[in-house]
PDB file of C-alpha atoms in Angstrom:
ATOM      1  CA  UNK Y   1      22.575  61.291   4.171  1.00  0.00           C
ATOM      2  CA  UNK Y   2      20.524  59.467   6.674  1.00  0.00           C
ATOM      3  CA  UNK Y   3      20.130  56.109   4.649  1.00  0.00           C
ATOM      4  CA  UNK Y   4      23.403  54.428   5.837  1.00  0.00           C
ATOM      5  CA  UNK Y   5      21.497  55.299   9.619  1.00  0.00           C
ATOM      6  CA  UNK Y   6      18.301  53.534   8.579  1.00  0.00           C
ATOM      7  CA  UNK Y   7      19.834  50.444   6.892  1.00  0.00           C
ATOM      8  CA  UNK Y   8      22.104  49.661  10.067  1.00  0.00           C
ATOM      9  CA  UNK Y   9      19.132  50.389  12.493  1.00  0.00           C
ATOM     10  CA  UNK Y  10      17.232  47.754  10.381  1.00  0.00           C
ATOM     11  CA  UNK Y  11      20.216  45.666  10.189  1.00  0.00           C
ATOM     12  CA  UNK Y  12      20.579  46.157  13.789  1.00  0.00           C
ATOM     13  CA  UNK Y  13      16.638  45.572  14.569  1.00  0.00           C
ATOM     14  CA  UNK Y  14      16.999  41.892  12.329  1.00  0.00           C
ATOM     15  CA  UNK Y  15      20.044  40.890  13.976  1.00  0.00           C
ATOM     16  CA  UNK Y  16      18.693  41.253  17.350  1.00  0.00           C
ATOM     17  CA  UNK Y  17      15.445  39.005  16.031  1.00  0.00           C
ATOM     18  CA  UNK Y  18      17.651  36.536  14.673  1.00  0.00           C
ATOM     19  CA  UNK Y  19      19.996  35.906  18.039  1.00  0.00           C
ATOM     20  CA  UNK Y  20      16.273  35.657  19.768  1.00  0.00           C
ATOM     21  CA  UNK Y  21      15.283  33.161  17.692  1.00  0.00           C
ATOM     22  CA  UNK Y  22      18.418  30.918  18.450  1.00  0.00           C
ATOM     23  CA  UNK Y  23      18.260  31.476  22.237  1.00  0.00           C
ATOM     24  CA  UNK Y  24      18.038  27.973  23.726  1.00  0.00           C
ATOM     25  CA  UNK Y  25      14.473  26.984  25.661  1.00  0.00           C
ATOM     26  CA  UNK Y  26      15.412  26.224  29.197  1.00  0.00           C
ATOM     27  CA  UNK Y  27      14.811  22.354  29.763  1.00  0.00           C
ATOM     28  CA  UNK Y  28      12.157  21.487  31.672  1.00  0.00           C
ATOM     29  CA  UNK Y  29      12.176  18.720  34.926  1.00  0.00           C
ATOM     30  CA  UNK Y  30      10.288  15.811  33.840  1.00  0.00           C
ATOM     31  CA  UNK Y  31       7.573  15.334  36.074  1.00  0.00           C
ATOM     32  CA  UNK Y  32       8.467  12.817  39.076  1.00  0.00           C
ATOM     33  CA  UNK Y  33       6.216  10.452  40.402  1.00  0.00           C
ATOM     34  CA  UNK Y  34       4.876  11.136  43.717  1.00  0.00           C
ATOM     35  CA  UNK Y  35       5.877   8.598  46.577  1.00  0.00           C
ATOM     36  CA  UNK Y  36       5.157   7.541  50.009  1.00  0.00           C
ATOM     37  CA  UNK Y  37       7.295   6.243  52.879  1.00  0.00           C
ATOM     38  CA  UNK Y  38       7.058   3.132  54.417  1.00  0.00           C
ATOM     39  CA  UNK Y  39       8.950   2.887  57.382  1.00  0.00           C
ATOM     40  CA  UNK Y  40       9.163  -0.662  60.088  1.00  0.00           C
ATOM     41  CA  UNK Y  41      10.014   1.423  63.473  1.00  0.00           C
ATOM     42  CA  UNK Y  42      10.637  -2.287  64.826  1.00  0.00           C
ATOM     43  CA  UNK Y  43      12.931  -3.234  62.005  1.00  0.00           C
ATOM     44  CA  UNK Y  44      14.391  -0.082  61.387  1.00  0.00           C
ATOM     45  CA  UNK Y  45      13.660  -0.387  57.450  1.00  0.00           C
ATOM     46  CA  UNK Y  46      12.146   2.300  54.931  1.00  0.00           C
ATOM     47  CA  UNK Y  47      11.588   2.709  51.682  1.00  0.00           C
ATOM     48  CA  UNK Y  48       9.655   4.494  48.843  1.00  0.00           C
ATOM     49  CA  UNK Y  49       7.140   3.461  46.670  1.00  0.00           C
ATOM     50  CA  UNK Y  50       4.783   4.976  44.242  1.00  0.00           C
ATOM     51  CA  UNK Y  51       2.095   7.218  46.022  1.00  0.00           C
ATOM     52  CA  UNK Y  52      -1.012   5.288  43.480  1.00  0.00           C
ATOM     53  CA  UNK Y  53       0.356   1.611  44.524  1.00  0.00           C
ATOM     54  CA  UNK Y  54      -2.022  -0.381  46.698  1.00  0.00           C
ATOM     55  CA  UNK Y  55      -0.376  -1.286  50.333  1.00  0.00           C
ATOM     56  CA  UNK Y  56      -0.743  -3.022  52.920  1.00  0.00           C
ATOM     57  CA  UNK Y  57       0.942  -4.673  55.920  1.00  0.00           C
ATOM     58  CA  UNK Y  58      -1.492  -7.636  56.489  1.00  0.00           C
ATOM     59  CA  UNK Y  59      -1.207 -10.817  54.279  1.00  0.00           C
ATOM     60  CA  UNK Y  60      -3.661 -11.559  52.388  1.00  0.00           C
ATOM     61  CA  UNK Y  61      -5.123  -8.078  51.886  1.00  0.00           C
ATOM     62  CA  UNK Y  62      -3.981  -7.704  48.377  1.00  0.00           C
ATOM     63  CA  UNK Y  63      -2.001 -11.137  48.071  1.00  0.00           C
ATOM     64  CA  UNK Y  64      -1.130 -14.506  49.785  1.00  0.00           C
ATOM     65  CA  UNK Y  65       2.902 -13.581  50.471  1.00  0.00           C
ATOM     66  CA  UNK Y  66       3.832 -17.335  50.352  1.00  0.00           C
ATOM     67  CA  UNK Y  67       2.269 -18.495  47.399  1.00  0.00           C
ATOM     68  CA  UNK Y  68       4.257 -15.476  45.568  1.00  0.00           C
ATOM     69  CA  UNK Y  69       7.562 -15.649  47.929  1.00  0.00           C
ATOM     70  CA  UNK Y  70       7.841 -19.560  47.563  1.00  0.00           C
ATOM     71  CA  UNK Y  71      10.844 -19.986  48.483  1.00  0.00           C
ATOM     72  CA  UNK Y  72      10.746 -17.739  51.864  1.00  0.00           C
ATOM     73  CA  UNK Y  73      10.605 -19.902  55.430  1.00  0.00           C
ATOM     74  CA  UNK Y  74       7.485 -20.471  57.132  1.00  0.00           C
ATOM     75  CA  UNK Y  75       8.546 -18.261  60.088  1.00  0.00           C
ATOM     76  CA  UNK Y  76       9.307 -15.232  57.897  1.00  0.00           C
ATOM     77  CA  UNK Y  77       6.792 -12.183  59.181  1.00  0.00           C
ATOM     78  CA  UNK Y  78       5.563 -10.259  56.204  1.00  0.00           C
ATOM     79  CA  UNK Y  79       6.234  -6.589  57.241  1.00  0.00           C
ATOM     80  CA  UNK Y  80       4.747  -4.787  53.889  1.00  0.00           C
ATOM     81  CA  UNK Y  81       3.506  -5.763  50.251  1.00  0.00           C
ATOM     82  CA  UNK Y  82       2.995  -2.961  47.880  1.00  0.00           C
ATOM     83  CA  UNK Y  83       1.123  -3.675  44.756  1.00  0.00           C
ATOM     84  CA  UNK Y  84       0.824  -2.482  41.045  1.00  0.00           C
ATOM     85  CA  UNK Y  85      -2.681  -0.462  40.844  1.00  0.00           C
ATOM     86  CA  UNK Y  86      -3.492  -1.327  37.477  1.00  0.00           C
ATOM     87  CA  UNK Y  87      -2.859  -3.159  34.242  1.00  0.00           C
ATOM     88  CA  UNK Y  88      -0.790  -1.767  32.290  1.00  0.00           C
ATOM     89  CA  UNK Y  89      -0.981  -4.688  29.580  1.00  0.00           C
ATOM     90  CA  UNK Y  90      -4.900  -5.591  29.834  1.00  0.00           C
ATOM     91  CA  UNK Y  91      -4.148  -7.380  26.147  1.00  0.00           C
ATOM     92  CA  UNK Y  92      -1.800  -9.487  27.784  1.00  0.00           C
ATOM     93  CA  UNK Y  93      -1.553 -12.580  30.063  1.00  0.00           C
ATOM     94  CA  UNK Y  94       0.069  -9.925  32.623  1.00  0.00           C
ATOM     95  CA  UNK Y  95      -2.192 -10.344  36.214  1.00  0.00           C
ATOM     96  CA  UNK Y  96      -0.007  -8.565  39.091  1.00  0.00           C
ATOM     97  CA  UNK Y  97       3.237  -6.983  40.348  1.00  0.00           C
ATOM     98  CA  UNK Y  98       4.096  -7.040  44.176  1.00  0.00           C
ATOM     99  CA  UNK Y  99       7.249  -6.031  46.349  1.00  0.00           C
ATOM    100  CA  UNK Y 100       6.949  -7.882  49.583  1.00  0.00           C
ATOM    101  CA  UNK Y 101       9.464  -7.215  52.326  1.00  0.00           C
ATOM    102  CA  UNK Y 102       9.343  -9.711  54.943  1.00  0.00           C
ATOM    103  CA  UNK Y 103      12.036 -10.383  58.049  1.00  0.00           C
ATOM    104  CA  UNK Y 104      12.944 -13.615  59.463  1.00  0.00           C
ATOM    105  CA  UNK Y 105      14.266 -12.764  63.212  1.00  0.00           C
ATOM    106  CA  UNK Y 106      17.759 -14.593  64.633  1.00  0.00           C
ATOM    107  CA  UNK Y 107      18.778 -15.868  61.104  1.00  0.00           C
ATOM    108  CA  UNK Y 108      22.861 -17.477  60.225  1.00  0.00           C
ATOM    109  CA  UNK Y 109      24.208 -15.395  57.208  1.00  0.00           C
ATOM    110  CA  UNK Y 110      24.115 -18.685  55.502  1.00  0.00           C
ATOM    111  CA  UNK Y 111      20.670 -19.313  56.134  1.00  0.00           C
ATOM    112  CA  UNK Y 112      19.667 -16.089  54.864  1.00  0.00           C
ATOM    113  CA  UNK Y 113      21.863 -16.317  51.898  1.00  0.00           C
ATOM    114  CA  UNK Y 114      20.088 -19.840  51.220  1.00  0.00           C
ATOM    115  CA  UNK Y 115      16.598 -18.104  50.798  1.00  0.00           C
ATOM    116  CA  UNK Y 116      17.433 -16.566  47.744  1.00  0.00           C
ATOM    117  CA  UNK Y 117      18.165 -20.358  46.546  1.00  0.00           C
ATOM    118  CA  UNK Y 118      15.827 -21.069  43.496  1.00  0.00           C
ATOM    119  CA  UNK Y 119      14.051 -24.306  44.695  1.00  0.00           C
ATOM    120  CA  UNK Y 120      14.531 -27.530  42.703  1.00  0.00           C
ATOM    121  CA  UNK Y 121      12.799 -27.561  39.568  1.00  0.00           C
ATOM    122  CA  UNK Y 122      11.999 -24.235  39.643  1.00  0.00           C
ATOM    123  CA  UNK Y 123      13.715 -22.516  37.180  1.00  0.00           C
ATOM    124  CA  UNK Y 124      16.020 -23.791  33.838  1.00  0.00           C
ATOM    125  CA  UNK Y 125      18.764 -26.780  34.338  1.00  0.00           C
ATOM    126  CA  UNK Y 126      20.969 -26.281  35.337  1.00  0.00           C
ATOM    127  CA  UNK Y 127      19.998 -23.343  38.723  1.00  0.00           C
ATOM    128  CA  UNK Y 128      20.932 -20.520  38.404  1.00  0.00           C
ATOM    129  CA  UNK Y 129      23.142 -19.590  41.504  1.00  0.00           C
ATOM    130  CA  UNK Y 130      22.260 -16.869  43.567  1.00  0.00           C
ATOM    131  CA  UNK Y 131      24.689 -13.555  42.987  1.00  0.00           C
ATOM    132  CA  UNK Y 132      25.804 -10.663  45.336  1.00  0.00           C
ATOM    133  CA  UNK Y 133      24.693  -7.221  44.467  1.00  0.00           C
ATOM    134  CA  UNK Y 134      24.818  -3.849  46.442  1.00  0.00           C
ATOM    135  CA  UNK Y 135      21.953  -1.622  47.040  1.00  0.00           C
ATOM    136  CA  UNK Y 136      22.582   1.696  48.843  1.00  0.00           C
ATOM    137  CA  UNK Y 137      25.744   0.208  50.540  1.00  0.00           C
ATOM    138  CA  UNK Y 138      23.639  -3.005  51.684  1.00  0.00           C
ATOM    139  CA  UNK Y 139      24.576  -6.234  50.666  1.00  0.00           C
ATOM    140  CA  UNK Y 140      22.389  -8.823  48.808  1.00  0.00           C
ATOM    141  CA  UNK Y 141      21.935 -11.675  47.426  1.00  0.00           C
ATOM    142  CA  UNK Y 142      20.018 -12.169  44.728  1.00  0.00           C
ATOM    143  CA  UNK Y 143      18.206 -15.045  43.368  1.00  0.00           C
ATOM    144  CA  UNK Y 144      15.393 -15.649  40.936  1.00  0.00           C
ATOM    145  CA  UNK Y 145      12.692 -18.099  41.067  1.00  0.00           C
ATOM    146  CA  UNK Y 146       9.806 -19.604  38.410  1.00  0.00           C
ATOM    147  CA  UNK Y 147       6.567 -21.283  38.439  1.00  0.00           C
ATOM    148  CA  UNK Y 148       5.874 -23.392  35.781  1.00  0.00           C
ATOM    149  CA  UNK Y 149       2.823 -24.848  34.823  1.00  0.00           C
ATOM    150  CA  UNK Y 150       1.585 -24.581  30.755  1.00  0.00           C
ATOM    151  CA  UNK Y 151       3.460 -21.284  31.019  1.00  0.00           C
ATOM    152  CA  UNK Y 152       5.583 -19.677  33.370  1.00  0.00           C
ATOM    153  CA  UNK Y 153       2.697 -18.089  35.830  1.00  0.00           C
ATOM    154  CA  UNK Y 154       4.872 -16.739  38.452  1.00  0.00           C
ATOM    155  CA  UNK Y 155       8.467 -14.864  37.995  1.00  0.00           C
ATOM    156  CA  UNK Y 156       9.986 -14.001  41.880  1.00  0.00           C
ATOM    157  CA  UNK Y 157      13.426 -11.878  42.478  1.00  0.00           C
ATOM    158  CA  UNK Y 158      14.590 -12.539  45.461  1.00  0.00           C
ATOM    159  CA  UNK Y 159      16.996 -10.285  47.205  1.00  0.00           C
ATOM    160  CA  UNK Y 160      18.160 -11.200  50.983  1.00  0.00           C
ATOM    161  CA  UNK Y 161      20.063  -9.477  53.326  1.00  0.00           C
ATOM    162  CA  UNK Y 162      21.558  -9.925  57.140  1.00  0.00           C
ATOM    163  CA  UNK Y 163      21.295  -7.403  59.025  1.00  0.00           C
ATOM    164  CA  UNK Y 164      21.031  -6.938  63.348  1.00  0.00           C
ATOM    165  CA  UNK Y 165      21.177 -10.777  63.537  1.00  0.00           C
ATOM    166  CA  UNK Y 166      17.607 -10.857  61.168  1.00  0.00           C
ATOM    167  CA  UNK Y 167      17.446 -11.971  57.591  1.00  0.00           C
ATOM    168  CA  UNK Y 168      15.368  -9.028  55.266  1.00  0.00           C
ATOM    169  CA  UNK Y 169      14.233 -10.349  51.895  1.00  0.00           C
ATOM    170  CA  UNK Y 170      12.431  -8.693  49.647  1.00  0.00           C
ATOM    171  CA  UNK Y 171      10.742 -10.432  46.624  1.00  0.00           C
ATOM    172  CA  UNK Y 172       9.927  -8.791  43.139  1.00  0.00           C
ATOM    173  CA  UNK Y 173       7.060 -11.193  42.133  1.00  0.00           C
ATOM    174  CA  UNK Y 174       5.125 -10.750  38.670  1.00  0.00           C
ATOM    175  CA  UNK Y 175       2.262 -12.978  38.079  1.00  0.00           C
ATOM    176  CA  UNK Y 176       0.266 -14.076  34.409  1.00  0.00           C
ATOM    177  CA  UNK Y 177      -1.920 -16.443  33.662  1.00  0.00           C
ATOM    178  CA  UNK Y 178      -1.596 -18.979  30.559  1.00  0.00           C
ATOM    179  CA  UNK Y 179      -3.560 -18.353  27.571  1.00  0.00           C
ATOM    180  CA  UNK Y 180      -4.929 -20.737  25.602  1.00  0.00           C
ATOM    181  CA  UNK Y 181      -5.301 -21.272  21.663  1.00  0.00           C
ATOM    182  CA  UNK Y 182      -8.775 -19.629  21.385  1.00  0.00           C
ATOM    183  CA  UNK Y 183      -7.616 -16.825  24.081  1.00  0.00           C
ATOM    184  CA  UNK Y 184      -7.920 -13.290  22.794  1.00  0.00           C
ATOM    185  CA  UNK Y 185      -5.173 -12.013  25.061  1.00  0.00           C
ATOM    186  CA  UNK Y 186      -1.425 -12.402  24.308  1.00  0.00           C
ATOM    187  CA  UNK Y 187       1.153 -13.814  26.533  1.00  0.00           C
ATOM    188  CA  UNK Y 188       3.282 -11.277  28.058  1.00  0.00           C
ATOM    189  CA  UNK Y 189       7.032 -10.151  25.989  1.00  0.00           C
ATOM    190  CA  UNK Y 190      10.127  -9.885  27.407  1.00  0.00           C
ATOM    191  CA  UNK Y 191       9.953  -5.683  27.005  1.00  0.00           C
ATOM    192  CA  UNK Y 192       6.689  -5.879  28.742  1.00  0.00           C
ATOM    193  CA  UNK Y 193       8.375  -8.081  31.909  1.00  0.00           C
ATOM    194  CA  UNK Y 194      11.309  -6.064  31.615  1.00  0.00           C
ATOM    195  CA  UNK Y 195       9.239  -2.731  32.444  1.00  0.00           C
ATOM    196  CA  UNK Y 196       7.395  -4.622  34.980  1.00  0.00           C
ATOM    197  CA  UNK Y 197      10.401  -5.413  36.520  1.00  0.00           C
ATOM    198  CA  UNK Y 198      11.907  -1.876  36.243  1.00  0.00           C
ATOM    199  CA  UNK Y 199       8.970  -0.243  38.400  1.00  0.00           C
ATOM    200  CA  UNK Y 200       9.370  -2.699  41.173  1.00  0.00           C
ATOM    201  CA  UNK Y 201      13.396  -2.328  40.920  1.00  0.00           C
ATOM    202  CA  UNK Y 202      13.035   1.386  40.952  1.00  0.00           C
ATOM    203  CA  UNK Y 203      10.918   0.801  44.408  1.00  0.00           C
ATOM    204  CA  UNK Y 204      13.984  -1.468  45.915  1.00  0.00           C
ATOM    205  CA  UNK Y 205      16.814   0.884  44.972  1.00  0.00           C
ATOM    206  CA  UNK Y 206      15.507   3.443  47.850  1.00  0.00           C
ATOM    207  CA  UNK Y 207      15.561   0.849  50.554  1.00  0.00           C
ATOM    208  CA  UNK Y 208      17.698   2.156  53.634  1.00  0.00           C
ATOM    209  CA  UNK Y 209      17.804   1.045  57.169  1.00  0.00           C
ATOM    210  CA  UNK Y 210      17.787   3.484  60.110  1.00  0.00           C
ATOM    211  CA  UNK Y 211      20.661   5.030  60.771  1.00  0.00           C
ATOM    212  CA  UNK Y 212      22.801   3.757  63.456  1.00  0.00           C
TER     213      UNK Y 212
END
């Protein structure tokens, strides 16, 4: 008489196992990156960039800014230039990633907008013209420039923007070297620039000036 009692407590028991096993894992966070803040208390400026990047806000520290931002006007002040640590493609021609943010004081919209002008020669016929993009409700314009010797040995994104009568530009600059025909390294692919480019993009999108 107590069989029919056992076989449902063990049907019961099994059950119970079962609906455990199909319980869901909750998903975990992926694990962010830690950041610093830089923030211009004379330009009201700030943004974020990986904690492990090398910065600094004297030229010539980690880079020359003109010989990456080409295309930027003599009286442009560098402000900050944050730099990739390491290389993350040591096999390839890859040799540095920097986001420079530099500020050229009592600037014409026009004049601004010019700076992100690729200069003649610089890049494929015909130019590219500069386009208009929107980062955290500020308006750029974006332009890209190329240096071209055997190979293309500097790649620089310009994005410009007027703001308080000042033009702020920030450049995306990657830099390789050429290899030659005996050189062991490889030059660097188009997935390899892209990623490049996505770390210093990721840096840009968190620009924001001082609220007014």
């Amino acid at each position: 008489m107590n069989l029919p009692r056992i076989h449902l407590a063990i049907l019961l028991l099994a059950a119970t196992a079962h609906a455990q096993t199909l319980q869901p894992h909750p998903q975990q966070t992926p694990p962010t990156t830690p950041t610093k803040t830089f923030h211009d208390p004379t330009y009201k400026v700030s943004f974020d960039y990986p904690a492990t990047w090398n910065f600094s806000t004297t030229d010539g520290d980690l880079s020359t800014f003109h010989l990456d931002a080409r295309t930027a006007p003599r009286k442009a002040q560098l402000r900050v230039v944050t730099a990739m640590p390491e290389n993350p493609y040591p096999a390839s021609t890859f040799s540095g990633a920097y986001l420079y943010l530099s500020v050229t004081p009592n600037t014409s919209a026009a004049a601004c907008a010019h700076q992100a002008a690729p200069l003649p020669g610089s890049t494929k016929k015909p130019a590219p013209k500069p386009t208009h993009t929107t980062i955290n409700d500020i308006p750029f314009t974006h332009g890209h420039n190329e240096t071209k010797a055997i190979c293309i040995t500097q790649r620089d994104e310009v994005y410009t923007t007027r703001h308080a009568g000042a033009c702020y530009r920030v450049d995306l600059a990657i830099n390789n070297f050429c290899g030659g025909s005996v050189s062991s390294v490889k030059y660097i692919s188009s997935t390899e620039l892209d990623q490049v480019r996505t770390h210093l993009e990721s840096i840009l999108n968190t620009i924001h000036f001082d609220p007014q």
